[in-house]
Amino acid sequence: MTGFGLASTDHENSKFSVEIKSLNSKFLELNLKLPKAFSEKELLLRNICSKDIERGKVNVSINIERGEESLKGATINAALLSKYYRELEAINVNLGANSNNLLQAVLNLPEVISYAEEVVNEGDWDIVHSTFMAALQNFNQFRVTEGEVLKTDLELRIKNILDLFSQIEVLEPSRIPQIRARLNQFLEDNVGKVNIDQNRLEQELIYYIDKLDITEEKIRLRSHCEYFTQTLKSKDANGKKLGFISQEIGREINTMGAKANDAQIQQLVVGMKEELEKIKEQLLNVL
């Protein structure tokens, strides 16, 4: 959900500029900074942002730079300044205080210096609004471009998971016979072949091996990966949905690793987990 959009408009002796930046966030957190003269337009701009941006920690900055001939400087109330100065000077004399910084102190007193409020007209707002919409369009285009990059990366991560999964499928058929052989060998070495009740052993092996079966996990994992890819191609904002699907993928991978009882398969499972973590990190940037 990172994004950046900038637009500016030069009109007469003024430059109107709008900058929109965003970082990741689960919700829309909008910080709007605009000239005081347009404060009554804040709600309108917030509504536009909430409809168009959806999520992210968004900072919107609107600035107007006036030419020198358009600037209105500060006004000093000379009569009030003189009155304050004389009164403070008299107090300093009575107290025997230092009067070196007296003028600076007087300048900071209320109403000695006043600043003329900027006067704007509807034409200025029209320019600000059009510049804002241009910045918003650039912002969304930035997100679209970044989204294509993320989509390519996520597709690659899912492909990597499925490639590792294919290697597990190659190893999996020999896993159960190997487990059976290891258990038989263990019992023969520690109990003796003649002391083993083969019927009871077979029943226990069936029960034990059934607990290690990963057929259902394999089916669900492939299904979740396919669903993830389909959802990724949707034009809707599916960031949260993709997050939920990735959680389901993680469950199947974890269960497969817990049941594997095979060093090679568990190494492949670790690789799948690494790819899934990269997916989860990238999903923070998806709406």
PDB file of C-alpha atoms in Angstrom:
ATOM      1  CA  MET A   1       0.000   0.000   0.000  1.00  0.00           C
ATOM      2  CA  THR A   2       2.965   2.276  -0.371  1.00  0.00           C
ATOM      3  CA  GLY A   3       2.377   5.018  -2.900  1.00  0.00           C
ATOM      4  CA  PHE A   4       3.438   8.447  -4.050  1.00  0.00           C
ATOM      5  CA  GLY A   5       1.746  11.095  -6.155  1.00  0.00           C
ATOM      6  CA  LEU A   6       2.796  14.650  -6.946  1.00  0.00           C
ATOM      7  CA  ALA A   7       1.181  17.352  -9.077  1.00  0.00           C
ATOM      8  CA  SER A   8       1.643  21.107  -9.413  1.00  0.00           C
ATOM      9  CA  THR A   9      -0.002  23.952 -11.289  1.00  0.00           C
ATOM     10  CA  ASP A  10       1.412  27.395 -12.066  1.00  0.00           C
ATOM     11  CA  HIS A  11      -1.237  30.107 -12.263  1.00  0.00           C
ATOM     12  CA  GLU A  12      -0.489  33.816 -12.594  1.00  0.00           C
ATOM     13  CA  ASN A  13       1.988  34.567  -9.775  1.00  0.00           C
ATOM     14  CA  SER A  14       1.286  31.467  -7.706  1.00  0.00           C
ATOM     15  CA  LYS A  15       2.300  27.800  -7.694  1.00  0.00           C
ATOM     16  CA  PHE A  16      -0.189  25.219  -6.383  1.00  0.00           C
ATOM     17  CA  SER A  17       1.298  21.844  -5.423  1.00  0.00           C
ATOM     18  CA  VAL A  18      -0.148  18.642  -3.928  1.00  0.00           C
ATOM     19  CA  GLU A  19       1.854  15.699  -2.610  1.00  0.00           C
ATOM     20  CA  ILE A  20       0.328  12.363  -1.519  1.00  0.00           C
ATOM     21  CA  LYS A  21       2.400   9.683   0.218  1.00  0.00           C
ATOM     22  CA  SER A  22       1.330   6.452   1.881  1.00  0.00           C
ATOM     23  CA  LEU A  23       2.790   3.613   3.939  1.00  0.00           C
ATOM     24  CA  ASN A  24       1.355   0.259   4.989  1.00  0.00           C
ATOM     25  CA  SER A  25      -1.575   0.180   7.401  1.00  0.00           C
ATOM     26  CA  LYS A  26      -4.524  -2.143   8.036  1.00  0.00           C
ATOM     27  CA  PHE A  27      -6.900   0.801   7.826  1.00  0.00           C
ATOM     28  CA  LEU A  28      -7.020   4.250   6.245  1.00  0.00           C
ATOM     29  CA  GLU A  29      -5.102   6.708   8.417  1.00  0.00           C
ATOM     30  CA  LEU A  30      -5.310  10.093   6.718  1.00  0.00           C
ATOM     31  CA  ASN A  31      -3.207  13.097   7.697  1.00  0.00           C
ATOM     32  CA  LEU A  32      -4.256  16.160   5.718  1.00  0.00           C
ATOM     33  CA  LYS A  33      -2.199  19.356   5.681  1.00  0.00           C
ATOM     34  CA  LEU A  34      -3.689  22.263   3.729  1.00  0.00           C
ATOM     35  CA  PRO A  35      -3.651  26.086   3.845  1.00  0.00           C
ATOM     36  CA  LYS A  36      -5.867  27.641   6.492  1.00  0.00           C
ATOM     37  CA  ALA A  37      -7.828  29.454   3.793  1.00  0.00           C
ATOM     38  CA  PHE A  38      -9.153  26.093   2.543  1.00  0.00           C
ATOM     39  CA  SER A  39      -9.898  24.534   5.944  1.00  0.00           C
ATOM     40  CA  GLU A  40     -13.616  24.293   5.140  1.00  0.00           C
ATOM     41  CA  LYS A  41     -12.732  21.976   2.213  1.00  0.00           C
ATOM     42  CA  GLU A  42     -11.057  19.409   4.465  1.00  0.00           C
ATOM     43  CA  LEU A  43     -14.125  17.155   4.787  1.00  0.00           C
ATOM     44  CA  LEU A  44     -14.578  17.089   1.013  1.00  0.00           C
ATOM     45  CA  LEU A  45     -10.957  16.068   0.471  1.00  0.00           C
ATOM     46  CA  ARG A  46     -11.191  13.405   3.168  1.00  0.00           C
ATOM     47  CA  ASN A  47     -14.268  11.903   1.514  1.00  0.00           C
ATOM     48  CA  ILE A  48     -12.486  11.770  -1.837  1.00  0.00           C
ATOM     49  CA  CYS A  49      -9.476  10.059  -0.259  1.00  0.00           C
ATOM     50  CA  SER A  50     -11.554   7.508   1.668  1.00  0.00           C
ATOM     51  CA  LYS A  51     -13.353   6.439  -1.520  1.00  0.00           C
ATOM     52  CA  ASP A  52     -10.273   6.249  -3.706  1.00  0.00           C
ATOM     53  CA  ILE A  53      -7.454   5.085  -1.431  1.00  0.00           C
ATOM     54  CA  GLU A  54      -9.150   2.514   0.883  1.00  0.00           C
ATOM     55  CA  ARG A  55      -6.172   1.612   3.099  1.00  0.00           C
ATOM     56  CA  GLY A  56      -2.788   2.937   4.142  1.00  0.00           C
ATOM     57  CA  LYS A  57      -1.178   5.558   6.352  1.00  0.00           C
ATOM     58  CA  VAL A  58      -1.628   8.510   4.000  1.00  0.00           C
ATOM     59  CA  ASN A  59      -0.126  11.985   4.188  1.00  0.00           C
ATOM     60  CA  VAL A  60      -1.636  14.654   1.924  1.00  0.00           C
ATOM     61  CA  SER A  61       0.141  18.019   1.719  1.00  0.00           C
ATOM     62  CA  ILE A  62      -1.312  20.988  -0.185  1.00  0.00           C
ATOM     63  CA  ASN A  63       0.867  24.052  -0.589  1.00  0.00           C
ATOM     64  CA  ILE A  64       0.507  27.433  -2.295  1.00  0.00           C
ATOM     65  CA  GLU A  65       3.589  29.498  -3.097  1.00  0.00           C
ATOM     66  CA  ARG A  66       2.813  33.124  -3.921  1.00  0.00           C
ATOM     67  CA  GLY A  67       5.011  35.450  -5.987  1.00  0.00           C
ATOM     68  CA  GLU A  68       6.622  38.393  -4.221  1.00  0.00           C
ATOM     69  CA  GLU A  69       4.078  40.837  -5.610  1.00  0.00           C
ATOM     70  CA  SER A  70       1.298  38.690  -4.170  1.00  0.00           C
ATOM     71  CA  LEU A  71       2.764  38.365  -0.692  1.00  0.00           C
ATOM     72  CA  LYS A  72       1.293  40.334   2.158  1.00  0.00           C
ATOM     73  CA  GLY A  73       3.787  41.151   4.860  1.00  0.00           C
ATOM     74  CA  ALA A  74       3.286  41.619   8.575  1.00  0.00           C
ATOM     75  CA  THR A  75       1.875  44.858  10.004  1.00  0.00           C
ATOM     76  CA  ILE A  76       3.354  46.495  13.089  1.00  0.00           C
ATOM     77  CA  ASN A  77       1.056  48.466  15.379  1.00  0.00           C
ATOM     78  CA  ALA A  78       3.462  51.364  16.014  1.00  0.00           C
ATOM     79  CA  ALA A  79       1.267  53.135  18.559  1.00  0.00           C
ATOM     80  CA  LEU A  80       0.815  50.001  20.622  1.00  0.00           C
ATOM     81  CA  LEU A  81       4.511  49.163  20.371  1.00  0.00           C
ATOM     82  CA  SER A  82       5.468  52.658  21.630  1.00  0.00           C
ATOM     83  CA  LYS A  83       3.018  52.408  24.515  1.00  0.00           C
ATOM     84  CA  TYR A  84       4.374  49.004  25.597  1.00  0.00           C
ATOM     85  CA  TYR A  85       7.960  50.196  25.213  1.00  0.00           C
ATOM     86  CA  ARG A  86       7.525  53.343  27.348  1.00  0.00           C
ATOM     87  CA  GLU A  87       5.720  51.458  30.104  1.00  0.00           C
ATOM     88  CA  LEU A  88       8.284  48.665  30.237  1.00  0.00           C
ATOM     89  CA  GLU A  89      11.145  51.147  30.098  1.00  0.00           C
ATOM     90  CA  ALA A  90       9.725  52.999  33.095  1.00  0.00           C
ATOM     91  CA  ILE A  91       9.384  49.732  35.003  1.00  0.00           C
ATOM     92  CA  ASN A  92      12.981  48.813  34.164  1.00  0.00           C
ATOM     93  CA  VAL A  93      14.237  52.180  35.440  1.00  0.00           C
ATOM     94  CA  ASN A  94      12.359  51.734  38.725  1.00  0.00           C
ATOM     95  CA  LEU A  95      13.706  48.212  39.123  1.00  0.00           C
ATOM     96  CA  GLY A  96      17.190  49.031  37.883  1.00  0.00           C
ATOM     97  CA  ALA A  97      16.872  46.244  35.320  1.00  0.00           C
ATOM     98  CA  ASN A  98      18.749  45.832  32.048  1.00  0.00           C
ATOM     99  CA  SER A  99      16.876  47.297  29.051  1.00  0.00           C
ATOM    100  CA  ASN A 100      19.118  45.928  26.273  1.00  0.00           C
ATOM    101  CA  ASN A 101      16.532  43.452  24.898  1.00  0.00           C
ATOM    102  CA  LEU A 102      13.484  45.571  25.606  1.00  0.00           C
ATOM    103  CA  LEU A 103      12.489  46.064  21.953  1.00  0.00           C
ATOM    104  CA  GLN A 104      12.634  42.309  21.247  1.00  0.00           C
ATOM    105  CA  ALA A 105      10.431  41.660  24.257  1.00  0.00           C
ATOM    106  CA  VAL A 106       7.884  44.241  23.121  1.00  0.00           C
ATOM    107  CA  LEU A 107       7.705  42.756  19.612  1.00  0.00           C
ATOM    108  CA  ASN A 108       6.577  39.446  21.130  1.00  0.00           C
ATOM    109  CA  LEU A 109       3.679  40.999  23.042  1.00  0.00           C
ATOM    110  CA  PRO A 110       0.090  40.381  21.827  1.00  0.00           C
ATOM    111  CA  GLU A 111      -1.222  42.387  18.845  1.00  0.00           C
ATOM    112  CA  VAL A 112       2.044  44.287  18.287  1.00  0.00           C
ATOM    113  CA  ILE A 113       2.575  42.358  15.046  1.00  0.00           C
ATOM    114  CA  SER A 114      -0.360  41.132  12.980  1.00  0.00           C
ATOM    115  CA  TYR A 115      -0.362  39.040   9.828  1.00  0.00           C
ATOM    116  CA  ALA A 116      -2.940  39.496   7.111  1.00  0.00           C
ATOM    117  CA  GLU A 117      -4.883  36.353   6.400  1.00  0.00           C
ATOM    118  CA  GLU A 118      -4.502  35.033   2.902  1.00  0.00           C
ATOM    119  CA  VAL A 119      -7.486  35.852   0.741  1.00  0.00           C
ATOM    120  CA  VAL A 120      -8.497  33.192  -1.755  1.00  0.00           C
ATOM    121  CA  ASN A 121     -11.290  32.967  -4.264  1.00  0.00           C
ATOM    122  CA  GLU A 122     -13.266  30.162  -5.834  1.00  0.00           C
ATOM    123  CA  GLY A 123     -10.887  30.179  -8.784  1.00  0.00           C
ATOM    124  CA  ASP A 124      -8.014  29.301  -6.431  1.00  0.00           C
ATOM    125  CA  TRP A 125     -10.012  26.394  -5.044  1.00  0.00           C
ATOM    126  CA  ASP A 126     -10.758  25.118  -8.536  1.00  0.00           C
ATOM    127  CA  ILE A 127      -7.018  25.029  -9.223  1.00  0.00           C
ATOM    128  CA  VAL A 128      -6.277  23.319  -5.902  1.00  0.00           C
ATOM    129  CA  HIS A 129      -9.006  20.738  -6.555  1.00  0.00           C
ATOM    130  CA  SER A 130      -7.812  19.926 -10.075  1.00  0.00           C
ATOM    131  CA  THR A 131      -4.211  19.701  -8.868  1.00  0.00           C
ATOM    132  CA  PHE A 132      -5.295  17.432  -6.031  1.00  0.00           C
ATOM    133  CA  MET A 133      -7.137  15.105  -8.427  1.00  0.00           C
ATOM    134  CA  ALA A 134      -4.067  14.981 -10.697  1.00  0.00           C
ATOM    135  CA  ALA A 135      -1.862  14.063  -7.712  1.00  0.00           C
ATOM    136  CA  LEU A 136      -4.384  11.400  -6.693  1.00  0.00           C
ATOM    137  CA  GLN A 137      -4.338   9.945 -10.201  1.00  0.00           C
ATOM    138  CA  ASN A 138      -0.523   9.829 -10.137  1.00  0.00           C
ATOM    139  CA  PHE A 139      -0.673   8.258  -6.687  1.00  0.00           C
ATOM    140  CA  ASN A 140      -3.019   5.504  -7.861  1.00  0.00           C
ATOM    141  CA  GLN A 141      -0.922   4.904 -10.991  1.00  0.00           C
ATOM    142  CA  PHE A 142       2.119   4.487  -8.760  1.00  0.00           C
ATOM    143  CA  ARG A 143       0.219   1.873  -6.781  1.00  0.00           C
ATOM    144  CA  VAL A 144      -0.891   0.077  -9.935  1.00  0.00           C
ATOM    145  CA  THR A 145       2.697  -0.097 -11.198  1.00  0.00           C
ATOM    146  CA  GLU A 146       3.934  -1.333  -7.840  1.00  0.00           C
ATOM    147  CA  GLY A 147       1.039  -3.800  -7.733  1.00  0.00           C
ATOM    148  CA  GLU A 148       2.145  -5.398 -11.002  1.00  0.00           C
ATOM    149  CA  VAL A 149       5.613  -5.910  -9.558  1.00  0.00           C
ATOM    150  CA  LEU A 150       4.134  -7.433  -6.389  1.00  0.00           C
ATOM    151  CA  LYS A 151       1.838  -9.679  -8.423  1.00  0.00           C
ATOM    152  CA  THR A 152       4.785 -11.056 -10.378  1.00  0.00           C
ATOM    153  CA  ASP A 153       6.727 -11.689  -7.170  1.00  0.00           C
ATOM    154  CA  LEU A 154       3.791 -13.399  -5.431  1.00  0.00           C
ATOM    155  CA  GLU A 155       3.181 -15.634  -8.442  1.00  0.00           C
ATOM    156  CA  LEU A 156       6.846 -16.617  -8.347  1.00  0.00           C
ATOM    157  CA  ARG A 157       6.642 -17.473  -4.623  1.00  0.00           C
ATOM    158  CA  ILE A 158       3.588 -19.673  -5.159  1.00  0.00           C
ATOM    159  CA  LYS A 159       5.348 -21.367  -8.078  1.00  0.00           C
ATOM    160  CA  ASN A 160       8.358 -22.019  -5.836  1.00  0.00           C
ATOM    161  CA  ILE A 161       6.097 -23.584  -3.202  1.00  0.00           C
ATOM    162  CA  LEU A 162       4.485 -25.829  -5.818  1.00  0.00           C
ATOM    163  CA  ASP A 163       7.907 -26.801  -7.214  1.00  0.00           C
ATOM    164  CA  LEU A 164       9.027 -27.855  -3.727  1.00  0.00           C
ATOM    165  CA  PHE A 165       5.704 -29.613  -3.264  1.00  0.00           C
ATOM    166  CA  SER A 166       6.291 -31.577  -6.508  1.00  0.00           C
ATOM    167  CA  GLN A 167       9.587 -32.814  -5.078  1.00  0.00           C
ATOM    168  CA  ILE A 168       7.744 -33.980  -1.969  1.00  0.00           C
ATOM    169  CA  GLU A 169       5.277 -35.880  -4.163  1.00  0.00           C
ATOM    170  CA  VAL A 170       8.198 -37.708  -5.768  1.00  0.00           C
ATOM    171  CA  LEU A 171       9.622 -38.706  -2.366  1.00  0.00           C
ATOM    172  CA  GLU A 172       6.314 -39.450  -0.645  1.00  0.00           C
ATOM    173  CA  PRO A 173       5.471 -42.904  -2.148  1.00  0.00           C
ATOM    174  CA  SER A 174       8.652 -44.432  -0.701  1.00  0.00           C
ATOM    175  CA  ARG A 175       8.166 -42.787   2.698  1.00  0.00           C
ATOM    176  CA  ILE A 176       5.653 -45.247   4.171  1.00  0.00           C
ATOM    177  CA  PRO A 177       7.563 -48.407   3.136  1.00  0.00           C
ATOM    178  CA  GLN A 178      10.711 -46.899   4.660  1.00  0.00           C
ATOM    179  CA  ILE A 179       8.892 -46.126   7.917  1.00  0.00           C
ATOM    180  CA  ARG A 180       7.470 -49.669   7.969  1.00  0.00           C
ATOM    181  CA  ALA A 181      10.915 -51.157   7.336  1.00  0.00           C
ATOM    182  CA  ARG A 182      12.505 -49.039  10.107  1.00  0.00           C
ATOM    183  CA  LEU A 183       9.864 -50.091  12.636  1.00  0.00           C
ATOM    184  CA  ASN A 184      10.221 -53.778  11.717  1.00  0.00           C
ATOM    185  CA  GLN A 185      13.982 -53.562  11.991  1.00  0.00           C
ATOM    186  CA  PHE A 186      13.736 -51.789  15.348  1.00  0.00           C
ATOM    187  CA  LEU A 187      11.472 -54.511  16.776  1.00  0.00           C
ATOM    188  CA  GLU A 188      13.620 -57.320  15.406  1.00  0.00           C
ATOM    189  CA  ASP A 189      16.731 -55.790  16.940  1.00  0.00           C
ATOM    190  CA  ASN A 190      15.171 -55.166  20.347  1.00  0.00           C
ATOM    191  CA  VAL A 191      12.543 -57.895  20.730  1.00  0.00           C
ATOM    192  CA  GLY A 192      13.541 -60.577  18.282  1.00  0.00           C
ATOM    193  CA  LYS A 193      11.686 -61.660  15.183  1.00  0.00           C
ATOM    194  CA  VAL A 194      10.296 -64.842  16.779  1.00  0.00           C
ATOM    195  CA  ASN A 195       8.727 -62.842  19.636  1.00  0.00           C
ATOM    196  CA  ILE A 196       6.783 -60.488  17.367  1.00  0.00           C
ATOM    197  CA  ASP A 197       3.053 -61.044  16.935  1.00  0.00           C
ATOM    198  CA  GLN A 198       2.776 -60.273  13.226  1.00  0.00           C
ATOM    199  CA  ASN A 199      -1.004 -59.811  13.246  1.00  0.00           C
ATOM    200  CA  ARG A 200      -0.868 -57.359  16.159  1.00  0.00           C
ATOM    201  CA  LEU A 201       2.135 -55.634  14.609  1.00  0.00           C
ATOM    202  CA  GLU A 202       0.286 -55.200  11.318  1.00  0.00           C
ATOM    203  CA  GLN A 203      -2.698 -53.651  13.106  1.00  0.00           C
ATOM    204  CA  GLU A 204      -0.470 -51.219  14.992  1.00  0.00           C
ATOM    205  CA  LEU A 205       1.442 -50.339  11.843  1.00  0.00           C
ATOM    206  CA  ILE A 206      -1.772 -49.569   9.955  1.00  0.00           C
ATOM    207  CA  TYR A 207      -2.957 -47.314  12.783  1.00  0.00           C
ATOM    208  CA  TYR A 208       0.412 -45.581  13.125  1.00  0.00           C
ATOM    209  CA  ILE A 209       1.001 -45.119   9.402  1.00  0.00           C
ATOM    210  CA  ASP A 210      -2.524 -43.782   8.934  1.00  0.00           C
ATOM    211  CA  LYS A 211      -1.623 -40.980  11.365  1.00  0.00           C
ATOM    212  CA  LEU A 212       1.371 -40.102   9.160  1.00  0.00           C
ATOM    213  CA  ASP A 213      -0.587 -40.017   5.917  1.00  0.00           C
ATOM    214  CA  ILE A 214      -0.385 -36.598   4.195  1.00  0.00           C
ATOM    215  CA  THR A 215      -2.731 -37.246   1.275  1.00  0.00           C
ATOM    216  CA  GLU A 216      -5.339 -34.759   2.497  1.00  0.00           C
ATOM    217  CA  GLU A 217      -2.714 -32.108   3.204  1.00  0.00           C
ATOM    218  CA  LYS A 218      -1.322 -32.501  -0.318  1.00  0.00           C
ATOM    219  CA  ILE A 219      -4.754 -32.075  -1.885  1.00  0.00           C
ATOM    220  CA  ARG A 220      -5.624 -29.035   0.232  1.00  0.00           C
ATOM    221  CA  LEU A 221      -2.217 -27.390  -0.266  1.00  0.00           C
ATOM    222  CA  ARG A 222      -2.470 -27.580  -4.049  1.00  0.00           C
ATOM    223  CA  SER A 223      -6.055 -26.327  -3.895  1.00  0.00           C
ATOM    224  CA  HIS A 224      -5.102 -23.353  -1.682  1.00  0.00           C
ATOM    225  CA  CYS A 225      -2.205 -22.408  -3.976  1.00  0.00           C
ATOM    226  CA  GLU A 226      -4.474 -22.490  -7.033  1.00  0.00           C
ATOM    227  CA  TYR A 227      -7.089 -20.403  -5.202  1.00  0.00           C
ATOM    228  CA  PHE A 228      -4.386 -17.909  -4.193  1.00  0.00           C
ATOM    229  CA  THR A 229      -3.315 -17.514  -7.828  1.00  0.00           C
ATOM    230  CA  GLN A 230      -6.913 -17.079  -9.007  1.00  0.00           C
ATOM    231  CA  THR A 231      -7.592 -14.452  -6.343  1.00  0.00           C
ATOM    232  CA  LEU A 232      -4.381 -12.656  -7.264  1.00  0.00           C
ATOM    233  CA  LYS A 233      -5.683 -12.175 -10.808  1.00  0.00           C
ATOM    234  CA  SER A 234      -8.904 -10.549  -9.609  1.00  0.00           C
ATOM    235  CA  LYS A 235      -9.276  -6.807 -10.161  1.00  0.00           C
ATOM    236  CA  ASP A 236     -10.894  -6.373  -6.737  1.00  0.00           C
ATOM    237  CA  ALA A 237      -8.970  -5.349  -3.610  1.00  0.00           C
ATOM    238  CA  ASN A 238      -8.215  -8.765  -2.107  1.00  0.00           C
ATOM    239  CA  GLY A 239      -5.272  -8.123   0.195  1.00  0.00           C
ATOM    240  CA  LYS A 240      -7.059  -9.421   3.291  1.00  0.00           C
ATOM    241  CA  LYS A 241      -8.452 -12.413   1.401  1.00  0.00           C
ATOM    242  CA  LEU A 242      -4.994 -13.330   0.153  1.00  0.00           C
ATOM    243  CA  GLY A 243      -3.783 -13.058   3.742  1.00  0.00           C
ATOM    244  CA  PHE A 244      -6.389 -15.579   4.880  1.00  0.00           C
ATOM    245  CA  ILE A 245      -5.504 -17.973   2.062  1.00  0.00           C
ATOM    246  CA  SER A 246      -1.812 -17.730   2.957  1.00  0.00           C
ATOM    247  CA  GLN A 247      -2.707 -18.733   6.519  1.00  0.00           C
ATOM    248  CA  GLU A 248      -4.433 -21.851   5.189  1.00  0.00           C
ATOM    249  CA  ILE A 249      -1.401 -22.641   3.038  1.00  0.00           C
ATOM    250  CA  GLY A 250       0.748 -22.321   6.158  1.00  0.00           C
ATOM    251  CA  ARG A 251      -1.448 -24.763   8.093  1.00  0.00           C
ATOM    252  CA  GLU A 252      -1.089 -27.444   5.431  1.00  0.00           C
ATOM    253  CA  ILE A 253       2.663 -26.939   5.167  1.00  0.00           C
ATOM    254  CA  ASN A 254       3.087 -27.138   8.958  1.00  0.00           C
ATOM    255  CA  THR A 255       0.961 -30.283   9.219  1.00  0.00           C
ATOM    256  CA  MET A 256       2.864 -31.874   6.353  1.00  0.00           C
ATOM    257  CA  GLY A 257       6.141 -31.144   8.120  1.00  0.00           C
ATOM    258  CA  ALA A 258       4.863 -32.525  11.428  1.00  0.00           C
ATOM    259  CA  LYS A 259       3.735 -35.776   9.767  1.00  0.00           C
ATOM    260  CA  ALA A 260       6.660 -36.162   7.383  1.00  0.00           C
ATOM    261  CA  ASN A 261       8.961 -38.256   9.573  1.00  0.00           C
ATOM    262  CA  ASP A 262      11.466 -37.939   6.731  1.00  0.00           C
ATOM    263  CA  ALA A 263      14.539 -35.692   6.676  1.00  0.00           C
ATOM    264  CA  GLN A 264      14.393 -34.889   2.947  1.00  0.00           C
ATOM    265  CA  ILE A 265      10.711 -33.973   3.041  1.00  0.00           C
ATOM    266  CA  GLN A 266      11.200 -31.828   6.127  1.00  0.00           C
ATOM    267  CA  GLN A 267      13.987 -29.914   4.364  1.00  0.00           C
ATOM    268  CA  LEU A 268      11.608 -29.225   1.470  1.00  0.00           C
ATOM    269  CA  VAL A 269       8.963 -28.125   3.966  1.00  0.00           C
ATOM    270  CA  VAL A 270      11.420 -25.606   5.430  1.00  0.00           C
ATOM    271  CA  GLY A 271      11.930 -24.198   1.930  1.00  0.00           C
ATOM    272  CA  MET A 272       8.155 -23.886   1.493  1.00  0.00           C
ATOM    273  CA  LYS A 273       7.902 -22.047   4.803  1.00  0.00           C
ATOM    274  CA  GLU A 274      10.584 -19.581   3.687  1.00  0.00           C
ATOM    275  CA  GLU A 275       8.670 -18.817   0.505  1.00  0.00           C
ATOM    276  CA  LEU A 276       5.427 -18.413   2.464  1.00  0.00           C
ATOM    277  CA  GLU A 277       7.042 -15.913   4.836  1.00  0.00           C
ATOM    278  CA  LYS A 278       8.111 -13.826   1.849  1.00  0.00           C
ATOM    279  CA  ILE A 279       4.521 -13.953   0.591  1.00  0.00           C
ATOM    280  CA  LYS A 280       3.191 -12.730   3.938  1.00  0.00           C
ATOM    281  CA  GLU A 281       5.659  -9.835   3.952  1.00  0.00           C
ATOM    282  CA  GLN A 282       4.628  -8.779   0.473  1.00  0.00           C
ATOM    283  CA  LEU A 283       0.920  -9.014   1.291  1.00  0.00           C
ATOM    284  CA  LEU A 284       1.385  -6.083   3.669  1.00  0.00           C
ATOM    285  CA  ASN A 285       1.685  -3.983   0.502  1.00  0.00           C
ATOM    286  CA  VAL A 286      -1.479  -5.344  -1.131  1.00  0.00           C
ATOM    287  CA  LEU A 287      -4.853  -3.611  -0.783  1.00  0.00           C
TER     288      LEU A 287
END
